[in-house]
Amino acid sequence: MTDPILVLERVSKTYSSSSEDLEILRNVSFSLPGACIAAVTGESGCGKSTLLNLIGGLDAPSSGSIRVGAREIGGLDEESLTGYRRNFLGFIFQFHFLLKEFTALENVMMPALIAGVPRREALPRAEALVERVGLRDRRNHYPGMLSGGERQRAAVARALVNDPLLILADEPTGNLDEGNSRVIEELLFSLVRERGKTLVLVTHDMALAARGDLRFLLHRGELSRI
């Protein structure tokens, strides 16, 4: 049996101010194997995005441990965290966050160039993904020239260009109409399955969540399997 890709052990997160302590997550524990899709649902403000931010090294837990592969995230300095996010993670957000001054193809290729991949290698890698997500004829268009669904297709391709160990998706269909939501859903799941990736997905879309291999509910800071 292979080691799990992601392990959280009793992870808690509390934000403190001068007037109060606000506990967002409480003793969250779970593990995911490779090539697994896990969906996390819960009401707005329950901590779903906070959970992804902790796994992604964008925030630090108040207590507990998070391990991705052999890496204990809490033990990494800022430079190591940057390398971790760049080389081992792919992010997909509700809003695409494409850079408006670059074409769809250039946006997809950007993470590879930032990671130090030579352009001669990054370009064909990005081109293959752009074609796979159905944007071959739109690859030289800037984000402002693309529809919302096309921009999110480019965002999915960008998340995969560095062949990440783990993909984190925060409401990836939340800003789309029903038709485009289903297109992005099918595209994301098929790409993750094809490439044997592990995906952690947070969503309000119960139809999307139902397709996960594992499903969790986050309620009042506590995570339970459903």
PDB file of C-alpha atoms in Angstrom:
ATOM      1  CA  MET A   1       0.000   0.000   0.000  1.00  0.00           C
ATOM      2  CA  THR A   2       1.419   3.405  -0.984  1.00  0.00           C
ATOM      3  CA  ASP A   3       1.832   6.225   1.500  1.00  0.00           C
ATOM      4  CA  PRO A   4      -0.919   8.863   1.502  1.00  0.00           C
ATOM      5  CA  ILE A   5      -0.367  12.032  -0.517  1.00  0.00           C
ATOM      6  CA  LEU A   6      -1.984  14.333   2.045  1.00  0.00           C
ATOM      7  CA  VAL A   7      -2.259  13.900   5.818  1.00  0.00           C
ATOM      8  CA  LEU A   8      -3.826  16.351   8.271  1.00  0.00           C
ATOM      9  CA  GLU A   9      -3.565  15.557  11.973  1.00  0.00           C
ATOM     10  CA  ARG A  10      -5.645  17.522  14.486  1.00  0.00           C
ATOM     11  CA  VAL A  11      -5.357  20.774  12.540  1.00  0.00           C
ATOM     12  CA  SER A  12      -6.932  23.823  14.166  1.00  0.00           C
ATOM     13  CA  LYS A  13      -6.994  27.455  13.097  1.00  0.00           C
ATOM     14  CA  THR A  14      -7.913  30.374  15.324  1.00  0.00           C
ATOM     15  CA  TYR A  15      -7.811  34.049  14.419  1.00  0.00           C
ATOM     16  CA  SER A  16      -7.263  36.332  17.377  1.00  0.00           C
ATOM     17  CA  SER A  17      -8.048  39.996  17.823  1.00  0.00           C
ATOM     18  CA  SER A  18      -8.004  42.311  20.812  1.00  0.00           C
ATOM     19  CA  SER A  19     -11.655  41.526  21.497  1.00  0.00           C
ATOM     20  CA  GLU A  20     -12.058  37.829  20.699  1.00  0.00           C
ATOM     21  CA  ASP A  21     -10.623  34.545  19.473  1.00  0.00           C
ATOM     22  CA  LEU A  22     -12.422  33.127  16.452  1.00  0.00           C
ATOM     23  CA  GLU A  23     -11.911  29.379  15.969  1.00  0.00           C
ATOM     24  CA  ILE A  24     -12.391  28.531  12.289  1.00  0.00           C
ATOM     25  CA  LEU A  25     -11.158  24.908  12.256  1.00  0.00           C
ATOM     26  CA  ARG A  26     -11.087  22.468  15.156  1.00  0.00           C
ATOM     27  CA  ASN A  27      -9.002  19.268  15.221  1.00  0.00           C
ATOM     28  CA  VAL A  28      -9.423  18.468  11.529  1.00  0.00           C
ATOM     29  CA  SER A  29      -7.877  15.099  10.613  1.00  0.00           C
ATOM     30  CA  PHE A  30      -7.960  13.124   7.376  1.00  0.00           C
ATOM     31  CA  SER A  31      -5.653  11.509   4.843  1.00  0.00           C
ATOM     32  CA  LEU A  32      -5.885  11.062   1.087  1.00  0.00           C
ATOM     33  CA  PRO A  33      -4.209   8.494  -1.143  1.00  0.00           C
ATOM     34  CA  GLY A  34      -2.825   9.256  -4.565  1.00  0.00           C
ATOM     35  CA  ALA A  35      -5.199   9.535  -7.537  1.00  0.00           C
ATOM     36  CA  CYS A  36      -8.087  10.488  -5.260  1.00  0.00           C
ATOM     37  CA  ILE A  37     -10.724  13.207  -5.523  1.00  0.00           C
ATOM     38  CA  ALA A  38     -11.975  14.567  -2.207  1.00  0.00           C
ATOM     39  CA  ALA A  39     -14.880  17.009  -2.059  1.00  0.00           C
ATOM     40  CA  VAL A  40     -15.510  19.267   0.946  1.00  0.00           C
ATOM     41  CA  THR A  41     -18.889  20.942   1.337  1.00  0.00           C
ATOM     42  CA  GLY A  42     -20.345  23.223   3.958  1.00  0.00           C
ATOM     43  CA  GLU A  43     -22.184  26.494   4.406  1.00  0.00           C
ATOM     44  CA  SER A  44     -20.574  29.833   3.578  1.00  0.00           C
ATOM     45  CA  GLY A  45     -18.061  30.940   6.169  1.00  0.00           C
ATOM     46  CA  CYS A  46     -17.536  27.467   7.633  1.00  0.00           C
ATOM     47  CA  GLY A  47     -13.804  27.439   6.877  1.00  0.00           C
ATOM     48  CA  LYS A  48     -13.573  25.627   3.535  1.00  0.00           C
ATOM     49  CA  SER A  49     -11.289  28.207   1.943  1.00  0.00           C
ATOM     50  CA  THR A  50      -9.244  28.411   5.146  1.00  0.00           C
ATOM     51  CA  LEU A  51      -8.689  24.666   4.931  1.00  0.00           C
ATOM     52  CA  LEU A  52      -7.364  24.968   1.375  1.00  0.00           C
ATOM     53  CA  ASN A  53      -5.171  27.915   2.334  1.00  0.00           C
ATOM     54  CA  LEU A  54      -3.585  25.844   5.094  1.00  0.00           C
ATOM     55  CA  ILE A  55      -2.914  22.889   2.785  1.00  0.00           C
ATOM     56  CA  GLY A  56      -1.551  25.294   0.190  1.00  0.00           C
ATOM     57  CA  GLY A  57       0.860  26.911   2.630  1.00  0.00           C
ATOM     58  CA  LEU A  58      -0.845  30.287   2.222  1.00  0.00           C
ATOM     59  CA  ASP A  59      -1.642  30.331   5.932  1.00  0.00           C
ATOM     60  CA  ALA A  60      -0.309  28.445   8.947  1.00  0.00           C
ATOM     61  CA  PRO A  61      -2.328  26.281  11.345  1.00  0.00           C
ATOM     62  CA  SER A  62      -2.617  27.324  14.968  1.00  0.00           C
ATOM     63  CA  SER A  63      -1.954  23.703  15.923  1.00  0.00           C
ATOM     64  CA  GLY A  64      -1.653  20.286  14.336  1.00  0.00           C
ATOM     65  CA  SER A  65       0.337  19.092  11.348  1.00  0.00           C
ATOM     66  CA  ILE A  66      -0.112  19.025   7.588  1.00  0.00           C
ATOM     67  CA  ARG A  67       1.984  16.718   5.432  1.00  0.00           C
ATOM     68  CA  VAL A  68       2.014  16.621   1.647  1.00  0.00           C
ATOM     69  CA  GLY A  69       4.080  13.711   0.392  1.00  0.00           C
ATOM     70  CA  ALA A  70       7.136  13.725   2.649  1.00  0.00           C
ATOM     71  CA  ARG A  71       6.862  17.438   3.471  1.00  0.00           C
ATOM     72  CA  GLU A  72       5.668  18.768   6.802  1.00  0.00           C
ATOM     73  CA  ILE A  73       4.281  22.126   5.719  1.00  0.00           C
ATOM     74  CA  GLY A  74       4.522  23.705   9.155  1.00  0.00           C
ATOM     75  CA  GLY A  75       8.276  23.223   9.191  1.00  0.00           C
ATOM     76  CA  LEU A  76       8.978  25.121   5.966  1.00  0.00           C
ATOM     77  CA  ASP A  77      10.374  28.645   5.854  1.00  0.00           C
ATOM     78  CA  GLU A  78       8.924  31.196   3.436  1.00  0.00           C
ATOM     79  CA  GLU A  79      11.365  30.390   0.647  1.00  0.00           C
ATOM     80  CA  SER A  80      10.641  26.665   0.962  1.00  0.00           C
ATOM     81  CA  LEU A  81       6.903  27.327   1.041  1.00  0.00           C
ATOM     82  CA  THR A  82       7.195  29.269  -2.198  1.00  0.00           C
ATOM     83  CA  GLY A  83       9.007  26.340  -3.783  1.00  0.00           C
ATOM     84  CA  TYR A  84       6.410  23.936  -2.431  1.00  0.00           C
ATOM     85  CA  ARG A  85       3.533  25.908  -3.915  1.00  0.00           C
ATOM     86  CA  ARG A  86       5.354  26.371  -7.215  1.00  0.00           C
ATOM     87  CA  ASN A  87       6.496  22.803  -7.758  1.00  0.00           C
ATOM     88  CA  PHE A  88       4.044  20.532  -5.977  1.00  0.00           C
ATOM     89  CA  LEU A  89       0.665  22.269  -6.056  1.00  0.00           C
ATOM     90  CA  GLY A  90      -1.833  23.398  -8.664  1.00  0.00           C
ATOM     91  CA  PHE A  91      -4.446  25.992  -7.677  1.00  0.00           C
ATOM     92  CA  ILE A  92      -7.852  26.616  -9.256  1.00  0.00           C
ATOM     93  CA  PHE A  93      -9.992  29.415  -7.838  1.00  0.00           C
ATOM     94  CA  GLN A  94     -13.576  30.595  -8.297  1.00  0.00           C
ATOM     95  CA  PHE A  95     -12.182  33.584 -10.195  1.00  0.00           C
ATOM     96  CA  HIS A  96      -9.631  32.660 -12.827  1.00  0.00           C
ATOM     97  CA  PHE A  97      -6.926  35.211 -11.887  1.00  0.00           C
ATOM     98  CA  LEU A  98      -5.458  35.128 -15.392  1.00  0.00           C
ATOM     99  CA  LEU A  99      -2.978  37.914 -16.115  1.00  0.00           C
ATOM    100  CA  LYS A 100      -4.742  40.271 -18.495  1.00  0.00           C
ATOM    101  CA  GLU A 101      -1.589  41.336 -20.349  1.00  0.00           C
ATOM    102  CA  PHE A 102      -0.770  37.771 -21.412  1.00  0.00           C
ATOM    103  CA  THR A 103      -2.545  35.455 -23.852  1.00  0.00           C
ATOM    104  CA  ALA A 104      -4.310  32.269 -22.779  1.00  0.00           C
ATOM    105  CA  LEU A 105      -1.296  30.227 -23.862  1.00  0.00           C
ATOM    106  CA  GLU A 106       1.150  32.502 -22.054  1.00  0.00           C
ATOM    107  CA  ASN A 107      -0.958  32.335 -18.883  1.00  0.00           C
ATOM    108  CA  VAL A 108      -0.938  28.543 -18.991  1.00  0.00           C
ATOM    109  CA  MET A 109       2.817  28.469 -19.583  1.00  0.00           C
ATOM    110  CA  MET A 110       3.644  31.045 -16.879  1.00  0.00           C
ATOM    111  CA  PRO A 111       3.932  28.696 -13.846  1.00  0.00           C
ATOM    112  CA  ALA A 112       6.389  26.488 -15.739  1.00  0.00           C
ATOM    113  CA  LEU A 113       8.577  29.456 -16.666  1.00  0.00           C
ATOM    114  CA  ILE A 114       8.492  30.715 -13.077  1.00  0.00           C
ATOM    115  CA  ALA A 115       9.560  27.242 -11.918  1.00  0.00           C
ATOM    116  CA  GLY A 116      12.618  27.488 -14.167  1.00  0.00           C
ATOM    117  CA  VAL A 117      11.449  25.198 -16.975  1.00  0.00           C
ATOM    118  CA  PRO A 118      13.162  26.251 -20.232  1.00  0.00           C
ATOM    119  CA  ARG A 119      10.776  27.868 -22.696  1.00  0.00           C
ATOM    120  CA  ARG A 120      11.511  25.153 -25.275  1.00  0.00           C
ATOM    121  CA  GLU A 121      10.033  22.632 -22.813  1.00  0.00           C
ATOM    122  CA  ALA A 122       7.340  24.818 -21.270  1.00  0.00           C
ATOM    123  CA  LEU A 123       5.811  25.866 -24.582  1.00  0.00           C
ATOM    124  CA  PRO A 124       4.870  22.416 -25.947  1.00  0.00           C
ATOM    125  CA  ARG A 125       3.674  21.380 -22.490  1.00  0.00           C
ATOM    126  CA  ALA A 126       1.371  24.402 -22.355  1.00  0.00           C
ATOM    127  CA  GLU A 127       0.245  23.958 -25.950  1.00  0.00           C
ATOM    128  CA  ALA A 128      -0.798  20.372 -25.282  1.00  0.00           C
ATOM    129  CA  LEU A 129      -2.882  21.431 -22.279  1.00  0.00           C
ATOM    130  CA  VAL A 130      -4.455  24.358 -24.125  1.00  0.00           C
ATOM    131  CA  GLU A 131      -5.545  21.963 -26.840  1.00  0.00           C
ATOM    132  CA  ARG A 132      -6.777  19.429 -24.274  1.00  0.00           C
ATOM    133  CA  VAL A 133      -9.067  22.010 -22.669  1.00  0.00           C
ATOM    134  CA  GLY A 134     -10.458  23.036 -26.050  1.00  0.00           C
ATOM    135  CA  LEU A 135      -8.756  26.407 -26.466  1.00  0.00           C
ATOM    136  CA  ARG A 136      -6.488  25.746 -29.433  1.00  0.00           C
ATOM    137  CA  ASP A 137      -8.272  28.345 -31.566  1.00  0.00           C
ATOM    138  CA  ARG A 138      -8.326  30.832 -28.679  1.00  0.00           C
ATOM    139  CA  ARG A 139      -4.798  30.358 -27.395  1.00  0.00           C
ATOM    140  CA  ASN A 140      -3.554  33.734 -28.631  1.00  0.00           C
ATOM    141  CA  HIS A 141      -6.513  35.630 -27.208  1.00  0.00           C
ATOM    142  CA  TYR A 142      -6.148  37.752 -24.091  1.00  0.00           C
ATOM    143  CA  PRO A 143      -8.406  37.070 -21.071  1.00  0.00           C
ATOM    144  CA  GLY A 144     -10.620  40.033 -21.888  1.00  0.00           C
ATOM    145  CA  MET A 145     -11.396  38.408 -25.244  1.00  0.00           C
ATOM    146  CA  LEU A 146     -12.447  35.089 -23.683  1.00  0.00           C
ATOM    147  CA  SER A 147     -15.764  34.041 -22.177  1.00  0.00           C
ATOM    148  CA  GLY A 148     -16.002  33.158 -18.494  1.00  0.00           C
ATOM    149  CA  GLY A 149     -15.998  29.458 -19.287  1.00  0.00           C
ATOM    150  CA  GLU A 150     -12.970  29.815 -21.567  1.00  0.00           C
ATOM    151  CA  ARG A 151     -11.049  31.729 -18.906  1.00  0.00           C
ATOM    152  CA  GLN A 152     -11.742  28.974 -16.390  1.00  0.00           C
ATOM    153  CA  ARG A 153     -10.612  26.340 -18.901  1.00  0.00           C
ATOM    154  CA  ALA A 154      -7.313  28.198 -19.161  1.00  0.00           C
ATOM    155  CA  ALA A 155      -7.108  28.288 -15.353  1.00  0.00           C
ATOM    156  CA  VAL A 156      -7.556  24.510 -15.188  1.00  0.00           C
ATOM    157  CA  ALA A 157      -4.791  24.018 -17.774  1.00  0.00           C
ATOM    158  CA  ARG A 158      -2.508  26.412 -15.873  1.00  0.00           C
ATOM    159  CA  ALA A 159      -2.991  24.421 -12.646  1.00  0.00           C
ATOM    160  CA  LEU A 160      -1.721  21.266 -14.384  1.00  0.00           C
ATOM    161  CA  VAL A 161       1.223  22.632 -16.366  1.00  0.00           C
ATOM    162  CA  ASN A 162       3.826  21.810 -13.705  1.00  0.00           C
ATOM    163  CA  ASP A 163       2.494  18.260 -13.240  1.00  0.00           C
ATOM    164  CA  PRO A 164       1.658  18.928  -9.556  1.00  0.00           C
ATOM    165  CA  LEU A 165       1.389  16.284  -6.869  1.00  0.00           C
ATOM    166  CA  LEU A 166      -1.791  17.848  -5.506  1.00  0.00           C
ATOM    167  CA  ILE A 167      -4.468  20.131  -6.966  1.00  0.00           C
ATOM    168  CA  LEU A 168      -6.534  22.461  -4.781  1.00  0.00           C
ATOM    169  CA  ALA A 169      -9.773  23.826  -6.223  1.00  0.00           C
ATOM    170  CA  ASP A 170     -11.821  26.486  -4.428  1.00  0.00           C
ATOM    171  CA  GLU A 171     -15.350  26.723  -5.889  1.00  0.00           C
ATOM    172  CA  PRO A 172     -14.037  26.223  -9.459  1.00  0.00           C
ATOM    173  CA  THR A 173     -17.538  26.438 -10.965  1.00  0.00           C
ATOM    174  CA  GLY A 174     -18.946  28.991  -8.529  1.00  0.00           C
ATOM    175  CA  ASN A 175     -18.748  31.944 -10.925  1.00  0.00           C
ATOM    176  CA  LEU A 176     -20.206  30.158 -13.968  1.00  0.00           C
ATOM    177  CA  ASP A 177     -23.653  29.479 -15.359  1.00  0.00           C
ATOM    178  CA  GLU A 178     -25.051  25.943 -15.278  1.00  0.00           C
ATOM    179  CA  GLY A 179     -23.867  24.996 -18.763  1.00  0.00           C
ATOM    180  CA  ASN A 180     -20.305  26.176 -18.267  1.00  0.00           C
ATOM    181  CA  SER A 181     -20.229  24.697 -14.757  1.00  0.00           C
ATOM    182  CA  ARG A 182     -20.888  21.238 -16.142  1.00  0.00           C
ATOM    183  CA  VAL A 183     -18.264  21.705 -18.874  1.00  0.00           C
ATOM    184  CA  ILE A 184     -15.599  22.716 -16.334  1.00  0.00           C
ATOM    185  CA  GLU A 185     -16.673  19.910 -14.000  1.00  0.00           C
ATOM    186  CA  GLU A 186     -16.265  17.294 -16.722  1.00  0.00           C
ATOM    187  CA  LEU A 187     -12.970  18.755 -17.872  1.00  0.00           C
ATOM    188  CA  LEU A 188     -11.472  18.961 -14.397  1.00  0.00           C
ATOM    189  CA  PHE A 189     -12.479  15.462 -13.366  1.00  0.00           C
ATOM    190  CA  SER A 190     -11.344  13.872 -16.626  1.00  0.00           C
ATOM    191  CA  LEU A 191      -7.944  15.600 -16.531  1.00  0.00           C
ATOM    192  CA  VAL A 192      -7.376  14.650 -12.897  1.00  0.00           C
ATOM    193  CA  ARG A 193      -8.327  11.038 -13.605  1.00  0.00           C
ATOM    194  CA  GLU A 194      -6.204  10.833 -16.767  1.00  0.00           C
ATOM    195  CA  ARG A 195      -3.115  12.116 -14.982  1.00  0.00           C
ATOM    196  CA  GLY A 196      -3.589  10.252 -11.717  1.00  0.00           C
ATOM    197  CA  LYS A 197      -3.659  13.392  -9.597  1.00  0.00           C
ATOM    198  CA  THR A 198      -5.057  13.978  -6.135  1.00  0.00           C
ATOM    199  CA  LEU A 199      -7.650  16.745  -5.983  1.00  0.00           C
ATOM    200  CA  VAL A 200      -9.101  18.531  -2.970  1.00  0.00           C
ATOM    201  CA  LEU A 201     -12.209  20.396  -4.032  1.00  0.00           C
ATOM    202  CA  VAL A 202     -14.373  22.716  -1.956  1.00  0.00           C
ATOM    203  CA  THR A 203     -17.780  23.517  -3.393  1.00  0.00           C
ATOM    204  CA  HIS A 204     -21.403  24.439  -2.721  1.00  0.00           C
ATOM    205  CA  ASP A 205     -22.379  22.414  -5.808  1.00  0.00           C
ATOM    206  CA  MET A 206     -23.699  19.140  -4.445  1.00  0.00           C
ATOM    207  CA  ALA A 207     -23.802  17.517  -7.890  1.00  0.00           C
ATOM    208  CA  LEU A 208     -20.118  18.286  -8.270  1.00  0.00           C
ATOM    209  CA  ALA A 209     -19.290  17.078  -4.752  1.00  0.00           C
ATOM    210  CA  ALA A 210     -21.159  13.818  -5.348  1.00  0.00           C
ATOM    211  CA  ARG A 211     -18.593  12.844  -7.968  1.00  0.00           C
ATOM    212  CA  GLY A 212     -15.753  12.773  -5.448  1.00  0.00           C
ATOM    213  CA  ASP A 213     -14.225   9.518  -4.266  1.00  0.00           C
ATOM    214  CA  LEU A 214     -14.401  10.856  -0.713  1.00  0.00           C
ATOM    215  CA  ARG A 215     -16.856  13.450   0.555  1.00  0.00           C
ATOM    216  CA  PHE A 216     -16.594  15.547   3.694  1.00  0.00           C
ATOM    217  CA  LEU A 217     -18.803  18.071   5.464  1.00  0.00           C
ATOM    218  CA  LEU A 218     -17.281  21.009   7.306  1.00  0.00           C
ATOM    219  CA  HIS A 219     -19.626  22.293  10.013  1.00  0.00           C
ATOM    220  CA  ARG A 220     -18.798  24.613  12.886  1.00  0.00           C
ATOM    221  CA  GLY A 221     -15.107  24.038  12.342  1.00  0.00           C
ATOM    222  CA  GLU A 222     -15.273  20.250  12.450  1.00  0.00           C
ATOM    223  CA  LEU A 223     -14.834  17.909   9.470  1.00  0.00           C
ATOM    224  CA  SER A 224     -16.821  14.704   9.096  1.00  0.00           C
ATOM    225  CA  ARG A 225     -16.983  12.056   6.382  1.00  0.00           C
ATOM    226  CA  ILE A 226     -20.293  11.796   4.537  1.00  0.00           C
TER     227      ILE A 226
END
